Each structure stands twice: as structure tokens, then as C-alpha cells.
Tab-separated table of C-alpha atoms in Angstrom:
chain	number	residue	atom	x	y	z
A	1	MET	CA	120.000	56.351	78.618
A	2	ALA	CA	117.009	58.618	77.936
A	3	THR	CA	116.267	61.319	80.466
A	4	GLU	CA	112.784	62.562	81.309
A	5	GLN	CA	112.191	66.184	80.352
A	6	VAL	CA	110.658	68.231	83.148
A	7	VAL	CA	107.901	70.580	81.973
A	8	ARG	CA	107.808	73.907	83.814
A	9	LEU	CA	104.194	75.019	84.120
A	10	THR	CA	105.188	78.678	84.386
A	11	GLN	CA	106.744	78.496	80.913
A	12	GLN	CA	103.450	77.420	79.347
A	13	VAL	CA	101.616	80.690	80.038
A	14	LYS	CA	102.101	84.412	79.405
A	15	ALA	CA	101.261	85.509	82.962
A	16	GLY	CA	100.765	83.538	86.152
A	17	GLY	CA	98.263	83.535	89.005
A	18	CYS	CA	96.257	86.649	89.786
A	19	ALA	CA	98.634	88.648	87.569
A	20	SER	CA	96.817	87.012	84.615
A	21	LYS	CA	93.520	88.732	85.431
A	22	LEU	CA	92.031	91.612	83.468
A	23	PRO	CA	93.226	95.051	84.597
A	24	PRO	CA	90.934	96.504	87.283
A	25	GLY	CA	90.239	99.614	85.215
A	26	SER	CA	89.047	97.556	82.242
A	27	LEU	CA	86.796	95.444	84.438
A	28	ARG	CA	85.344	98.499	86.181
A	29	ALA	CA	84.573	100.130	82.815
A	30	VAL	CA	82.474	97.138	81.773
A	31	LEU	CA	80.705	96.489	85.078
A	32	SER	CA	79.716	100.131	85.522
A	33	ASN	CA	77.687	99.951	82.296
A	34	LEU	CA	75.614	96.943	83.311
A	35	PRO	CA	72.022	97.422	84.535
A	36	VAL	CA	71.286	97.386	88.251
A	37	GLN	CA	69.603	94.188	89.419
A	38	ASP	CA	66.439	94.593	91.456
A	39	ASP	CA	66.364	91.698	93.919
A	40	LYS	CA	65.778	92.297	97.611
A	41	ASN	CA	67.563	89.033	98.449
A	42	LEU	CA	70.811	90.192	96.822
A	43	LEU	CA	72.589	91.615	99.849
A	44	VAL	CA	76.001	92.148	98.194
A	45	GLY	CA	76.441	92.335	94.428
A	46	PHE	CA	79.260	93.507	92.191
A	47	GLU	CA	78.581	97.239	92.584
A	48	THR	CA	81.163	97.747	95.355
A	49	SER	CA	83.712	95.294	93.902
A	50	ASP	CA	83.456	93.123	96.992
A	51	ASP	CA	85.088	89.714	97.308
A	52	ALA	CA	81.957	87.582	96.904
A	53	GLY	CA	78.243	87.881	96.344
A	54	ILE	CA	75.774	87.416	99.205
A	55	TYR	CA	72.299	86.074	98.449
A	56	GLN	CA	69.771	85.577	101.240
A	57	ILE	CA	67.711	82.367	101.120
A	58	ALA	CA	66.167	82.368	104.621
A	59	PRO	CA	65.773	84.832	107.527
A	60	ASN	CA	69.026	83.717	109.158
A	61	LEU	CA	70.824	82.172	106.190
A	62	ALA	CA	72.537	83.522	103.091
A	63	LEU	CA	74.790	82.054	100.424
A	64	VAL	CA	78.303	83.392	99.838
A	65	GLN	CA	79.235	82.801	96.197
A	66	THR	CA	82.495	83.383	94.379
A	67	VAL	CA	84.566	82.049	91.476
A	68	ASP	CA	88.306	82.274	90.923
A	69	PHE	CA	90.660	80.583	88.483
A	70	PHE	CA	93.976	81.451	86.862
A	71	THR	CA	97.083	80.249	85.060
A	72	PRO	CA	100.033	78.473	86.781
A	73	LEU	CA	102.349	80.636	88.861
A	74	VAL	CA	104.533	77.773	90.154
A	75	ASP	CA	106.008	74.802	88.328
A	76	ASP	CA	104.809	71.950	90.558
A	77	PRO	CA	101.280	70.825	89.513
A	78	PHE	CA	100.172	69.701	92.992
A	79	THR	CA	101.260	73.018	94.513
A	80	PHE	CA	99.500	74.941	91.741
A	81	GLY	CA	96.278	73.116	92.603
A	82	GLN	CA	96.712	73.911	96.298
A	83	ILE	CA	97.234	77.609	95.608
A	84	ALA	CA	94.259	77.821	93.243
A	85	ALA	CA	91.986	76.257	95.863
A	86	THR	CA	93.291	78.428	98.702
A	87	ASN	CA	92.799	81.537	96.613
A	88	ALA	CA	89.212	80.644	95.669
A	89	LEU	CA	88.296	79.845	99.272
A	90	SER	CA	89.710	83.162	100.443
A	91	ASP	CA	86.818	85.199	99.029
A	92	VAL	CA	84.343	83.323	101.235
A	93	TYR	CA	86.500	83.859	104.322
A	94	ALA	CA	86.855	87.551	103.449
A	95	MET	CA	83.075	87.957	103.737
A	96	GLY	CA	83.018	86.140	107.084
A	97	GLY	CA	81.459	83.004	105.591
A	98	ARG	CA	82.055	79.259	105.850
A	99	PRO	CA	82.820	77.444	102.573
A	100	VAL	CA	80.574	74.439	101.979
A	101	SER	CA	80.866	73.220	98.374
A	102	ALA	CA	82.911	73.884	95.262
A	103	LEU	CA	82.898	73.238	91.515
A	104	ALA	CA	86.230	72.811	89.722
A	105	LEU	CA	87.019	74.886	86.622
A	106	VAL	CA	89.568	73.303	84.273
A	107	CYS	CA	91.136	74.681	81.097
A	108	PHE	CA	93.720	72.255	79.716
A	109	PRO	CA	95.540	71.614	76.419
A	110	GLN	CA	94.155	68.799	74.272
A	111	SER	CA	97.638	67.269	74.035
A	112	GLY	CA	98.584	67.988	77.656
A	113	ASP	CA	99.862	65.328	80.042
A	114	LEU	CA	96.846	64.017	81.942
A	115	GLY	CA	99.120	63.078	84.813
A	116	THR	CA	99.835	66.779	85.256
A	117	LEU	CA	96.125	67.560	85.322
A	118	GLU	CA	95.533	64.809	87.876
A	119	GLU	CA	98.195	66.273	90.179
A	120	ILE	CA	96.708	69.764	89.856
A	121	MET	CA	93.295	68.447	90.816
A	122	ARG	CA	94.754	66.357	93.654
A	123	GLY	CA	96.400	69.469	95.080
A	124	GLY	CA	93.173	71.417	94.876
A	125	LEU	CA	91.161	68.620	96.443
A	126	ALA	CA	93.646	68.307	99.307
A	127	GLN	CA	93.249	71.988	100.143
A	128	MET	CA	89.458	71.862	99.834
A	129	THR	CA	89.433	68.888	102.190
A	130	GLU	CA	91.535	70.793	104.719
A	131	ALA	CA	88.975	73.609	104.543
A	132	GLY	CA	86.042	71.220	105.042
A	133	CYS	CA	84.666	72.185	101.622
A	134	THR	CA	83.280	69.418	99.387
A	135	VAL	CA	84.088	69.399	95.662
A	136	VAL	CA	80.814	68.333	94.036
A	137	GLY	CA	81.769	68.473	90.338
A	138	GLY	CA	83.117	70.864	87.750
A	139	HIS	CA	83.576	71.744	84.102
A	140	SER	CA	86.441	71.542	81.621
A	141	VAL	CA	87.311	73.020	78.222
A	142	ARG	CA	90.227	72.594	75.834
A	143	ASP	CA	92.632	75.534	76.064
A	144	ASP	CA	96.253	75.935	74.977
A	145	GLU	CA	96.955	77.862	78.206
A	146	MET	CA	96.057	75.793	81.253
A	147	LYS	CA	93.934	77.402	83.945
A	148	PHE	CA	92.469	76.010	87.138
A	149	GLY	CA	90.285	77.155	89.993
A	150	TYR	CA	86.912	76.803	91.661
A	151	ALA	CA	83.464	78.295	92.059
A	152	VAL	CA	82.867	78.155	95.810
A	153	THR	CA	79.619	78.405	97.740
A	154	GLY	CA	79.572	79.194	101.442
A	155	THR	CA	76.990	80.068	104.067
A	156	ILE	CA	76.625	82.946	106.492
A	157	ASP	CA	74.155	84.617	108.810
A	158	PRO	CA	73.133	87.834	106.977
A	159	ALA	CA	73.710	89.777	110.189
A	160	GLN	CA	77.357	88.662	110.266
A	161	VAL	CA	78.408	89.635	106.723
A	162	LYS	CA	81.737	91.489	106.490
A	163	THR	CA	81.949	93.764	103.448
A	164	ASN	CA	84.739	95.963	102.142
A	165	ALA	CA	82.559	99.079	102.409
A	166	ARG	CA	82.006	99.723	106.126
A	167	ALA	CA	85.340	101.012	107.397
A	168	VAL	CA	84.890	103.737	110.044
A	169	PRO	CA	87.147	106.736	110.764
A	170	GLY	CA	89.208	105.914	113.846
A	171	ASP	CA	89.583	102.234	112.896
A	172	GLU	CA	92.971	100.547	112.781
A	173	LEU	CA	94.024	98.536	109.702
A	174	ILE	CA	95.294	94.984	110.170
A	175	LEU	CA	96.983	92.863	107.467
A	176	THR	CA	97.271	89.110	107.992
A	177	LYS	CA	99.875	88.102	105.374
A	178	ALA	CA	103.032	89.605	103.938
A	179	ILE	CA	102.958	90.800	100.314
A	180	GLY	CA	105.211	90.070	97.344
A	181	THR	CA	103.861	86.910	95.698
A	182	GLY	CA	103.443	88.632	92.322
A	183	VAL	CA	107.035	89.773	91.903
A	184	ILE	CA	108.466	86.559	93.346
A	185	THR	CA	106.479	84.283	91.029
A	186	THR	CA	107.415	86.548	88.128
A	187	ALA	CA	111.049	86.130	89.137
A	188	LEU	CA	110.482	82.364	89.138
A	189	LYS	CA	109.079	82.515	85.607
A	190	GLN	CA	112.083	84.577	84.511
A	191	GLY	CA	114.578	82.228	86.172
A	192	LYS	CA	115.703	84.892	88.646
A	193	ALA	CA	114.170	83.623	91.889
A	194	GLU	CA	116.076	82.020	94.741
A	195	GLN	CA	114.490	78.891	96.179
A	196	ALA	CA	114.072	80.506	99.593
A	197	TRP	CA	111.932	83.253	98.024
A	198	VAL	CA	109.743	80.736	96.228
A	199	ASP	CA	109.370	78.587	99.354
A	200	ALA	CA	108.273	81.608	101.403
A	201	ALA	CA	105.769	82.686	98.743
A	202	VAL	CA	104.339	79.170	98.395
A	203	LYS	CA	103.921	78.847	102.163
A	204	SER	CA	101.958	82.079	102.189
A	205	MET	CA	99.833	81.170	99.164
A	206	THR	CA	98.892	77.740	100.545
A	207	THR	CA	97.899	79.049	103.979
A	208	LEU	CA	94.131	79.270	104.341
A	209	ASN	CA	92.602	82.504	105.611
A	210	ARG	CA	90.227	80.388	107.702
A	211	ALA	CA	91.913	81.011	111.065
A	212	ALA	CA	92.149	84.751	110.425
A	213	ALA	CA	88.487	84.949	109.431
A	214	GLU	CA	87.341	82.873	112.400
A	215	VAL	CA	89.195	85.111	114.848
A	216	ALA	CA	87.909	88.270	113.149
A	217	GLY	CA	84.373	86.918	113.379
A	218	ARG	CA	84.585	86.976	117.179
A	219	PHE	CA	85.173	90.731	117.285
A	220	GLY	CA	82.183	93.021	117.017
A	221	GLY	CA	84.498	95.921	116.268
A	222	VAL	CA	85.525	94.488	112.887
A	223	HIS	CA	83.735	96.882	110.560
A	224	ALA	CA	85.153	95.955	107.144
A	225	MET	CA	87.223	93.173	105.618
A	226	THR	CA	88.631	92.231	102.223
A	227	ASP	CA	91.324	89.913	100.918
A	228	ILE	CA	94.366	91.249	99.094
A	229	THR	CA	94.598	89.468	95.760
A	230	GLY	CA	95.008	90.474	92.118
A	231	PHE	CA	94.542	94.235	92.500
A	232	GLY	CA	97.220	94.484	95.179
A	233	LEU	CA	97.171	96.325	98.504
A	234	MET	CA	96.508	99.679	96.834
A	235	GLY	CA	93.818	98.357	94.489
A	236	HIS	CA	91.845	96.560	97.182
A	237	GLY	CA	92.549	99.397	99.605
A	238	ARG	CA	91.078	101.755	97.004
A	239	GLU	CA	87.889	99.683	96.935
A	240	MET	CA	87.626	99.819	100.727
A	241	ALA	CA	88.247	103.573	100.796
A	242	VAL	CA	85.739	104.355	98.034
A	243	GLY	CA	83.097	101.939	99.320
A	244	SER	CA	83.357	103.346	102.843
A	245	GLY	CA	83.839	107.002	101.891
A	246	VAL	CA	87.019	107.274	103.955
A	247	THR	CA	90.773	107.724	103.618
A	248	LEU	CA	93.241	104.961	104.475
A	249	GLU	CA	96.593	105.950	105.959
A	250	ILE	CA	99.157	103.216	105.286
A	251	GLU	CA	102.473	103.073	107.131
A	252	THR	CA	104.674	101.574	104.438
A	253	ALA	CA	107.401	100.565	106.892
A	254	SER	CA	104.853	98.410	108.738
A	255	VAL	CA	103.621	96.500	105.678
A	256	PRO	CA	105.260	93.031	105.880
A	257	LEU	CA	107.145	91.824	102.816
A	258	ILE	CA	107.834	88.213	101.837
A	259	GLU	CA	111.520	87.287	101.790
A	260	GLY	CA	112.922	88.140	98.369
A	261	ALA	CA	110.168	90.562	97.325
A	262	LEU	CA	112.445	93.602	97.239
A	263	ASP	CA	115.196	91.593	95.538
A	264	ALA	CA	112.744	90.448	92.869
A	265	VAL	CA	111.744	94.040	92.083
A	266	ARG	CA	115.389	95.078	91.924
A	267	ALA	CA	116.009	92.208	89.504
A	268	GLY	CA	113.339	93.593	87.191
A	269	ALA	CA	110.709	90.928	87.907
A	270	VAL	CA	107.722	93.252	87.582
A	271	PRO	CA	104.452	91.589	86.480
A	272	GLY	CA	102.190	93.392	84.027
A	273	GLY	CA	99.425	93.216	86.619
A	274	LEU	CA	101.459	95.435	88.947
A	275	LEU	CA	101.669	98.132	86.283
A	276	SER	CA	97.917	97.839	85.575
A	277	ASN	CA	97.137	98.124	89.285
A	278	ARG	CA	99.296	101.209	89.553
A	279	GLU	CA	97.604	102.814	86.559
A	280	PHE	CA	94.207	102.088	88.122
A	281	ALA	CA	94.779	103.119	91.732
A	282	GLU	CA	97.644	105.616	91.824
A	283	CYS	CA	95.359	108.558	91.055
A	284	MET	CA	93.937	108.109	94.562
A	285	VAL	CA	97.266	107.581	96.329
A	286	SER	CA	99.429	110.362	97.751
A	287	ASP	CA	102.400	110.597	100.093
A	288	VAL	CA	102.258	112.350	103.439
A	289	GLU	CA	104.601	115.323	103.585
A	290	GLY	CA	108.103	114.156	104.456
A	291	ALA	CA	107.467	110.506	103.592
A	292	ALA	CA	110.627	108.654	102.612
A	293	PHE	CA	110.540	105.158	101.161
A	294	SER	CA	112.129	103.533	98.135
A	295	ASP	CA	110.612	103.175	94.675
A	296	GLU	CA	110.852	99.401	95.149
A	297	VAL	CA	108.646	99.551	98.246
A	298	ARG	CA	106.180	101.801	96.420
A	299	MET	CA	105.922	99.268	93.587
A	300	LEU	CA	105.181	96.455	96.034
A	301	MET	CA	102.143	98.358	97.297
A	302	TYR	CA	100.612	97.594	93.870
A	303	ASP	CA	101.927	94.024	93.518
A	304	PRO	CA	99.158	91.590	92.448
A	305	GLN	CA	98.840	89.021	95.200
A	306	THR	CA	97.682	85.463	94.736
A	307	SER	CA	95.975	83.975	97.811
A	308	GLY	CA	96.961	87.000	99.864
A	309	GLY	CA	95.905	87.890	103.372
A	310	LEU	CA	92.970	89.781	104.820
A	311	LEU	CA	92.883	93.556	105.237
A	312	ILE	CA	90.732	94.271	108.283
A	313	SER	CA	89.332	97.573	109.534
A	314	VAL	CA	88.692	97.254	113.269
A	315	ALA	CA	87.761	99.646	116.059
A	316	ALA	CA	90.943	101.053	117.619
A	317	GLU	CA	90.061	99.821	121.113
A	318	GLN	CA	89.947	96.209	119.842
A	319	ALA	CA	92.988	96.321	117.533
A	320	ASP	CA	95.582	95.087	120.041
A	321	GLU	CA	93.399	92.224	121.218
A	322	LEU	CA	92.586	91.222	117.633
A	323	VAL	CA	96.265	91.112	116.664
A	324	GLU	CA	97.165	89.122	119.790
A	325	SER	CA	94.319	86.660	119.208
A	326	MET	CA	95.347	86.153	115.593
A	327	ARG	CA	98.968	85.565	116.495
A	328	ALA	CA	97.859	83.038	119.105
A	329	ALA	CA	95.996	81.272	116.287
A	330	GLY	CA	99.128	81.180	114.129
A	331	VAL	CA	98.207	84.160	111.938
A	332	GLY	CA	100.967	86.699	111.267
A	333	ALA	CA	98.746	89.754	111.721
A	334	VAL	CA	100.263	93.234	111.901
A	335	ARG	CA	98.900	96.771	112.159
A	336	ILE	CA	99.694	98.727	108.997
A	337	GLY	CA	97.706	101.943	109.360
A	338	ARG	CA	94.415	103.559	110.203
A	339	VAL	CA	91.182	104.917	108.773
A	340	VAL	CA	90.536	108.673	108.823
A	341	SER	CA	87.788	110.953	107.575
A	342	THR	CA	88.164	112.474	104.135
A	343	SER	CA	88.949	116.157	104.042
A	344	GLU	CA	85.906	118.404	103.829
A	345	GLY	CA	84.605	118.275	100.274
A	346	GLY	CA	87.326	115.797	99.362
A	347	ASN	CA	87.210	112.294	97.969
A	348	ALA	CA	88.137	108.945	99.463
A	349	ALA	CA	91.855	108.324	99.179
A	350	ILE	CA	94.930	106.441	100.342
A	351	VAL	CA	97.858	108.201	101.973
A	352	LEU	CA	101.262	106.528	102.224
A	353	LYS	CA	103.451	107.415	105.198
């Protein structure tokens, strides 16, 4: 009797999820050479490497626009679609916006199983529906390596925009999801992952940042916000530090890790994106005197996250209430550090403790 051969999506691509993106240093080199756009309605562009663009269309209304797509990082097509949608929506939430509409982006092999593509798109649509975001169309091209994602448009009051460049010395840093999706999905691709690790990573990657963003939006002391995705905690932390002209102090022992993340690193499941992130950001990262943490933990600080959580810089007097409110809303928020002034004449930086 013939048996049906199961196709593993992760075996069809060289790198999965946000680990498949261009290295941050390469992208920065190109973007820094582009001309500055002169448009008074462009409130947030790509100059500060923020999560989404903000374009004002009326006195009290602006568009939040972003696009995100990548290769499979899990084997189940429906789950891949869910993760791709959640990740694309996250950029709108990170700016404090409300997603309204989306366009699907599909790259798929000419000879690929259309049933697989249908399941991917069903998973994405299910997640968009949960977010209250309407998929209005899309575009597809033939590609030997499948890729999927969305261009998402949201709305926001220009006065309520949360950027990654307004952190204030004295703020506390809050992280809303554990890290480790990059190394765990790499372990899955290499056949080294335990199912419990994969299940924990998938749960994280399919959890919308909507609740976290809605709670954060109720606190006037939230000064800056970004989501932790392909450039990892250090890469996105670097952008916040540079954009705000401050130093971030990160307590490594407080940074939550997904079950199996340390085991995946120890098993050698290190994505290329992690190494690129480290090359890009490590020049700004130093250890406080007497700091003691393992090399595996250090590596996870650079792990490329897919559909990661929000990093929030909030006034110290509101930090406890923000964390409590998030936990009441089902968000696993934790305090992981603080914002301090740069040393006199010094540059923005990150210090690991």
C-alpha cells in the first residue's frame, strides 16, 4: 500500500522566518545612502529604523504602513501562515496603531502543491480575522523558495504614535515575550528540536501583540516602543538606544527565555541571522564590571526573533502598574532593565548586567 510522503516546509528553504532577512548592517549601508524625502506629512520614515512608517492624512488621522514576509520556519503550512500574519501585524501594534487592511505577498514554486499554499493562506487569514484586519487582495510570483507575508495598513492619531526613538533616562524597560524562536526553529530545521520546544515557540509566535499594545496605549508614561524581531534584542535595542541618544542597561538574568532555547544553542542550532546581528550590534554592547553569564545566554541576546514581543520604555513610576495591567490582560510582561544617560561625551550603548 502506497504511503503519502510528508513534505517538511523547513527543508525547502536555506533559512527560516526572520533569520532569512538581510543582515542589519547591509541594510543600513544601503538605506543611509538614499536621499532624504521632503514631505511634511511623513511623520516616521526609515531614517530611525522604526517598525513602520507613519503618514498623516488628516489633522487627527495618520496611516501606519508596514510590510513583512519570509520563508517557512515551521513545517505545518497553516501554522506558517498564522506566524507570518502575526509577525506582519506586530509592526503596527509596535507603533501604537490599529491594523485595518492587509495585502498578501506570496512567493511559491511553480510545481508546488497548491493545497499547501491554500493552507498557508488559510492560516494567515485566520490570524488576520482574529486581529480584525481585512485582507483585501495581494500579489504572487513564482519562486523556488516559498515566502509568505503581508503589507499591513493601520490607523493612528498622530499624537499617540509610539516610536523607538523617545526613550528617556530613568525609564524602566519592559519585555512582553520570551526570546529564543530563532535557535529553536533552527533546531527544528536541523532535526534537533524537542516537540515541547517547538510548541512553546509556536505559541509565542502566534500570539498577537494586540493586548500588549492596547494596555501600553493607556499609559502616558510609555515613551518608546519597538517589537523584537529579526535583529534580536540587541539589534532592536541598539536602534532604540541610538534613536533616543541613551544607554540601555539589560539585566540578562531577567530576560525570559522560551523553553529549549538554551538547549538549542548548546546543540549547535545557531542561525546565520544571529551571527549577523552580533556582528552588527556587538560594537555597542559591553558588560558591567563583574557581570557573570554564560556564552549561551549572550548568544540569545542576538537571536533573531520571529513575531517577538514588544520592548517598552516606560517612566519608572508607572512600570509596576504597566506590568500588572499587562499580566491581567494575559501578557507575560517582565522588567528587564532600565534607561540611563550616556556618559559625558560618550555614545549611545547597551550594557549587559
